[in-house]
Amino acid sequence: MISKMSISIPLKKLMSGVILDLDGTLLNTDGVVSEVLKVCLVKYGKQWDGRESNKIAGKTPIEAATAVVEEYGLPCAIDEFVAQINPLFYEQMSKIKALPGANRLLKHLSGHNVPMALASNSPRANIESKISYHGGWKESFSVIIGGDEVTSGKPSPEIFLEAARSLNIEPSNCLVIEDSLPGVTGGKAAGMEVVAVPSIPKQSNLYTAADEVINSLLDLRPEKWGLPAFQDWIEGTLPLDPWHISGPVIKGYGRGSKVLGIPTANLSTEGHSTVLSQHPSGVYVGWAALSTRGVYKMVMSIGWNPVFNNTEKTIEPWLLHEFNEDFYGEELRLVIVGYIRPEANFPSLDSLIEKIHEDGRIAERALDLPCYSNYRDDSYFTGSSL
């Protein structure tokens, strides 16, 4: 019998409706925006390096364009730059993917008849176009409000207050879910409870005004806010659509393995930047195949290892098996099938080790279940090089 997650979550406050942002909260717009800006800035002999991401997140299109033009000293008017960007952005709009947990959340809340509003600084027509590529999204929202339908966009509270009025719910009974500082500021100014899901890596320390800060929508616990709880956790794991990673082992029996007593490997992230950008930092479960040894249960972390102050995400799988020798240089293929928890900081090495072993025990149990165990024979493991 499959055991569902049954952790008691303390109630923070009873909410009646939910107001969601779109870009960076439900949709992974950042990648498309970066690609468009790279193309546009090259025309001016400039290179987009992402350093202004925090200045454009949550802003209106005009405000974002202004920030880029001013920061890079572009020899053009703001409206001229917007006119260059918009056609390129619309060409890429169909490629914008839902962020992990977005479809799950909308389907869950809609299925329980929780009133929802979509409140974005983007123009209404832009919002409609974006969500048209995601089946069922438009029907999930009772209210949709664009930045061009209010006098002042975020961080003004106006768009949130208008959303609450349209939902016929008191502002104090609305839960806002936002990725940007302007959105968090506006939600709190409207007298609402705010859950922040920062879209810019390692910026959670800036979101002190939020009532809760979570790593991704996968970590949202609606029952904290008096909303129906998810019922899809299984044996401490959240099933995911399987995804694949392969690459050479650049460190087998690497750092920490002697202390932990678990074989670990570091994988090169070369060629996997797109995949990694689509998945939140955290701890996952799945199956690992070494080219000369077979397939093993696996726990994998994705994140910015604080020990080495990484500037990019790293991939570190832990193989739940005892080996008598190293496996440097071998090919390792991974099939990730479930999620355990977000990335976290620990006060001591002992507490980190204890948590890693707990993750391992969760994975050992969960991967024996049919919903996971069948992926042990995934065709991805039967490639010609294995």
mmCIF file of C-alpha atoms in Angstrom, residues 21-195:
data_model
loop_
_atom_site.group_PDB
_atom_site.id
_atom_site.type_symbol
_atom_site.label_atom_id
_atom_site.label_comp_id
_atom_site.label_asym_id
_atom_site.label_seq_id
_atom_site.Cartn_x
_atom_site.Cartn_y
_atom_site.Cartn_z
ATOM 1 C CA ASP A 21 1.722 36.522 -10.706
ATOM 2 C CA LEU A 22 2.549 35.116 -14.149
ATOM 3 C CA ASP A 23 6.124 35.751 -15.349
ATOM 4 C CA GLY A 24 8.683 34.078 -13.106
ATOM 5 C CA THR A 25 5.971 32.639 -10.877
ATOM 6 C CA LEU A 26 3.990 30.374 -13.209
ATOM 7 C CA LEU A 27 5.990 30.757 -16.414
ATOM 8 C CA ASN A 28 9.740 30.417 -16.929
ATOM 9 C CA THR A 29 9.947 33.659 -18.873
ATOM 10 C CA ASP A 30 13.484 34.535 -17.795
ATOM 11 C CA GLY A 31 15.202 32.283 -20.340
ATOM 12 C CA VAL A 32 13.293 33.747 -23.276
ATOM 13 C CA VAL A 33 13.843 37.300 -22.032
ATOM 14 C CA SER A 34 17.584 36.636 -21.759
ATOM 15 C CA GLU A 35 17.752 35.232 -25.296
ATOM 16 C CA VAL A 36 15.877 38.221 -26.712
ATOM 17 C CA LEU A 37 18.093 40.701 -24.867
ATOM 18 C CA LYS A 38 21.225 38.917 -26.043
ATOM 19 C CA VAL A 39 20.107 39.334 -29.662
ATOM 20 C CA CYS A 40 19.132 42.989 -29.236
ATOM 21 C CA LEU A 41 22.221 44.066 -27.311
ATOM 22 C CA VAL A 42 24.599 42.492 -29.814
ATOM 23 C CA LYS A 43 23.331 45.040 -32.356
ATOM 24 C CA TYR A 44 24.768 47.741 -30.088
ATOM 25 C CA GLY A 45 28.032 45.912 -29.451
ATOM 26 C CA LYS A 46 26.900 44.952 -25.956
ATOM 27 C CA GLN A 47 26.595 41.581 -24.253
ATOM 28 C CA TRP A 48 23.718 40.641 -21.949
ATOM 29 C CA ASP A 49 25.198 38.992 -18.880
ATOM 30 C CA GLY A 50 22.119 38.810 -16.685
ATOM 31 C CA ARG A 51 23.395 41.286 -14.135
ATOM 32 C CA GLU A 52 20.260 43.388 -14.515
ATOM 33 C CA SER A 53 17.867 40.485 -13.973
ATOM 34 C CA ASN A 54 17.013 41.713 -10.489
ATOM 35 C CA LYS A 55 16.216 45.180 -11.856
ATOM 36 C CA ILE A 56 13.755 43.981 -14.484
ATOM 37 C CA ALA A 57 12.032 41.191 -12.516
ATOM 38 C CA GLY A 58 8.419 42.092 -11.793
ATOM 39 C CA LYS A 59 8.606 45.422 -13.627
ATOM 40 C CA THR A 60 6.346 46.697 -16.373
ATOM 41 C CA PRO A 61 7.768 46.288 -19.918
ATOM 42 C CA ILE A 62 8.572 50.002 -20.079
ATOM 43 C CA GLU A 63 10.325 49.963 -16.690
ATOM 44 C CA ALA A 64 12.331 46.887 -17.655
ATOM 45 C CA ALA A 65 13.365 48.390 -20.976
ATOM 46 C CA THR A 66 14.360 51.619 -19.237
ATOM 47 C CA ALA A 67 16.601 49.710 -16.829
ATOM 48 C CA VAL A 68 18.382 47.923 -19.696
ATOM 49 C CA VAL A 69 18.814 51.034 -21.848
ATOM 50 C CA GLU A 70 20.207 53.043 -18.935
ATOM 51 C CA GLU A 71 22.477 50.318 -17.558
ATOM 52 C CA TYR A 72 24.045 49.534 -20.937
ATOM 53 C CA GLY A 73 24.056 53.113 -22.159
ATOM 54 C CA LEU A 74 22.217 52.274 -25.357
ATOM 55 C CA PRO A 75 21.979 55.075 -27.955
ATOM 56 C CA CYS A 76 18.242 54.739 -28.478
ATOM 57 C CA ALA A 77 14.969 55.906 -26.979
ATOM 58 C CA ILE A 78 13.056 53.625 -24.603
ATOM 59 C CA ASP A 79 10.096 53.204 -26.949
ATOM 60 C CA GLU A 80 12.481 52.408 -29.813
ATOM 61 C CA PHE A 81 14.099 49.642 -27.748
ATOM 62 C CA VAL A 82 10.675 48.249 -26.780
ATOM 63 C CA ALA A 83 9.705 48.217 -30.459
ATOM 64 C CA GLN A 84 12.805 46.108 -31.191
ATOM 65 C CA ILE A 85 12.207 43.663 -28.359
ATOM 66 C CA ASN A 86 8.490 43.006 -28.715
ATOM 67 C CA PRO A 87 8.489 41.199 -32.109
ATOM 68 C CA LEU A 88 11.346 38.940 -30.978
ATOM 69 C CA PHE A 89 9.584 38.166 -27.727
ATOM 70 C CA TYR A 90 6.306 37.315 -29.442
ATOM 71 C CA GLU A 91 8.167 34.943 -31.764
ATOM 72 C CA GLN A 92 9.441 33.047 -28.729
ATOM 73 C CA MET A 93 6.239 33.166 -26.692
ATOM 74 C CA SER A 94 5.100 29.658 -27.603
ATOM 75 C CA LYS A 95 8.366 28.279 -26.210
ATOM 76 C CA ILE A 96 7.857 29.625 -22.688
ATOM 77 C CA LYS A 97 7.455 26.655 -20.369
ATOM 78 C CA ALA A 98 5.475 26.364 -17.166
ATOM 79 C CA LEU A 99 7.655 26.409 -14.063
ATOM 80 C CA PRO A 100 7.820 23.190 -12.022
ATOM 81 C CA GLY A 101 4.675 22.854 -9.927
ATOM 82 C CA ALA A 102 2.664 25.467 -11.846
ATOM 83 C CA ASN A 103 0.327 23.081 -13.671
ATOM 84 C CA ARG A 104 -0.022 20.999 -10.529
ATOM 85 C CA LEU A 105 -0.982 24.040 -8.429
ATOM 86 C CA LEU A 106 -3.515 25.454 -10.880
ATOM 87 C CA LYS A 107 -5.163 22.076 -11.412
ATOM 88 C CA HIS A 108 -5.302 21.480 -7.654
ATOM 89 C CA LEU A 109 -6.803 24.838 -6.690
ATOM 90 C CA SER A 110 -9.201 24.843 -9.629
ATOM 91 C CA GLY A 111 -10.304 21.311 -8.802
ATOM 92 C CA HIS A 112 -11.169 22.426 -5.274
ATOM 93 C CA ASN A 113 -12.999 25.538 -6.534
ATOM 94 C CA VAL A 114 -10.577 27.934 -4.885
ATOM 95 C CA PRO A 115 -11.128 31.409 -6.430
ATOM 96 C CA MET A 116 -8.023 32.525 -8.340
ATOM 97 C CA ALA A 117 -6.914 35.741 -9.981
ATOM 98 C CA LEU A 118 -3.974 36.349 -12.288
ATOM 99 C CA ALA A 119 -2.364 39.749 -11.680
ATOM 100 C CA SER A 120 0.601 40.705 -13.857
ATOM 101 C CA ASN A 121 2.419 43.886 -14.774
ATOM 102 C CA SER A 122 2.386 42.669 -18.400
ATOM 103 C CA PRO A 123 -0.273 44.133 -20.722
ATOM 104 C CA ARG A 124 -3.531 42.176 -20.815
ATOM 105 C CA ALA A 125 -3.069 41.122 -24.452
ATOM 106 C CA ASN A 126 0.418 39.849 -23.623
ATOM 107 C CA ILE A 127 -0.951 37.794 -20.723
ATOM 108 C CA GLU A 128 -3.690 36.286 -22.870
ATOM 109 C CA SER A 129 -1.162 35.288 -25.526
ATOM 110 C CA LYS A 130 1.193 33.631 -23.042
ATOM 111 C CA ILE A 131 -1.412 31.546 -21.257
ATOM 112 C CA SER A 132 -3.064 30.501 -24.531
ATOM 113 C CA TYR A 133 -0.223 28.007 -24.988
ATOM 114 C CA HIS A 134 -1.048 26.296 -21.684
ATOM 115 C CA GLY A 135 -4.213 24.256 -21.749
ATOM 116 C CA GLY A 136 -6.747 24.993 -19.033
ATOM 117 C CA TRP A 137 -4.941 27.988 -17.598
ATOM 118 C CA LYS A 138 -7.330 30.691 -18.749
ATOM 119 C CA GLU A 139 -10.321 28.730 -17.431
ATOM 120 C CA SER A 140 -8.637 28.345 -14.037
ATOM 121 C CA PHE A 141 -8.805 32.061 -13.307
ATOM 122 C CA SER A 142 -11.976 33.893 -12.359
ATOM 123 C CA VAL A 143 -10.136 37.178 -12.861
ATOM 124 C CA ILE A 144 -7.230 38.285 -15.077
ATOM 125 C CA ILE A 145 -5.780 41.786 -14.699
ATOM 126 C CA GLY A 146 -2.926 43.276 -16.728
ATOM 127 C CA GLY A 147 -0.654 46.164 -15.884
ATOM 128 C CA ASP A 148 -2.318 48.284 -18.569
ATOM 129 C CA GLU A 149 -5.683 47.930 -16.805
ATOM 130 C CA VAL A 150 -4.613 49.771 -13.650
ATOM 131 C CA THR A 151 -3.219 53.238 -13.063
ATOM 132 C CA SER A 152 -0.050 52.030 -11.360
ATOM 133 C CA GLY A 153 1.652 48.673 -11.659
ATOM 134 C CA LYS A 154 3.497 46.777 -8.957
ATOM 135 C CA PRO A 155 4.870 47.672 -6.419
ATOM 136 C CA SER A 156 1.663 49.676 -6.122
ATOM 137 C CA PRO A 157 -1.044 47.629 -4.346
ATOM 138 C CA GLU A 158 -3.642 48.728 -6.901
ATOM 139 C CA ILE A 159 -3.597 45.590 -9.072
ATOM 140 C CA PHE A 160 -3.971 43.329 -6.027
ATOM 141 C CA LEU A 161 -6.799 45.365 -4.545
ATOM 142 C CA GLU A 162 -8.583 45.317 -7.905
ATOM 143 C CA ALA A 163 -8.128 41.536 -8.077
ATOM 144 C CA ALA A 164 -9.598 41.092 -4.589
ATOM 145 C CA ARG A 165 -12.524 43.352 -5.460
ATOM 146 C CA SER A 166 -13.216 41.390 -8.637
ATOM 147 C CA LEU A 167 -13.054 38.111 -6.698
ATOM 148 C CA ASN A 168 -15.385 39.638 -4.088
ATOM 149 C CA ILE A 169 -12.946 38.643 -1.329
ATOM 150 C CA GLU A 170 -11.564 40.833 1.435
ATOM 151 C CA PRO A 171 -7.883 41.678 0.791
ATOM 152 C CA SER A 172 -6.901 40.228 4.171
ATOM 153 C CA ASN A 173 -8.305 36.875 3.041
ATOM 154 C CA CYS A 174 -6.249 36.737 -0.154
ATOM 155 C CA LEU A 175 -3.004 34.830 -0.541
ATOM 156 C CA VAL A 176 -0.558 36.314 -3.056
ATOM 157 C CA ILE A 177 2.093 34.147 -4.728
ATOM 158 C CA GLU A 178 4.893 36.200 -6.285
ATOM 159 C CA ASP A 179 8.456 35.843 -7.505
ATOM 160 C CA SER A 180 9.608 39.481 -7.515
ATOM 161 C CA LEU A 181 10.273 42.129 -4.893
ATOM 162 C CA PRO A 182 7.841 44.620 -6.517
ATOM 163 C CA GLY A 183 5.146 41.942 -6.376
ATOM 164 C CA VAL A 184 5.825 41.106 -2.742
ATOM 165 C CA THR A 185 5.850 44.796 -1.842
ATOM 166 C CA GLY A 186 2.555 45.410 -3.629
ATOM 167 C CA GLY A 187 0.865 42.389 -2.086
ATOM 168 C CA LYS A 188 1.837 43.390 1.438
ATOM 169 C CA ALA A 189 0.800 47.009 0.806
ATOM 170 C CA ALA A 190 -2.626 45.637 -0.171
ATOM 171 C CA GLY A 191 -2.921 44.008 3.257
ATOM 172 C CA MET A 192 -2.553 40.465 1.931
ATOM 173 C CA GLU A 193 -0.523 37.434 2.957
ATOM 174 C CA VAL A 194 2.344 36.829 0.541
ATOM 175 C CA VAL A 195 4.313 33.708 -0.356
#
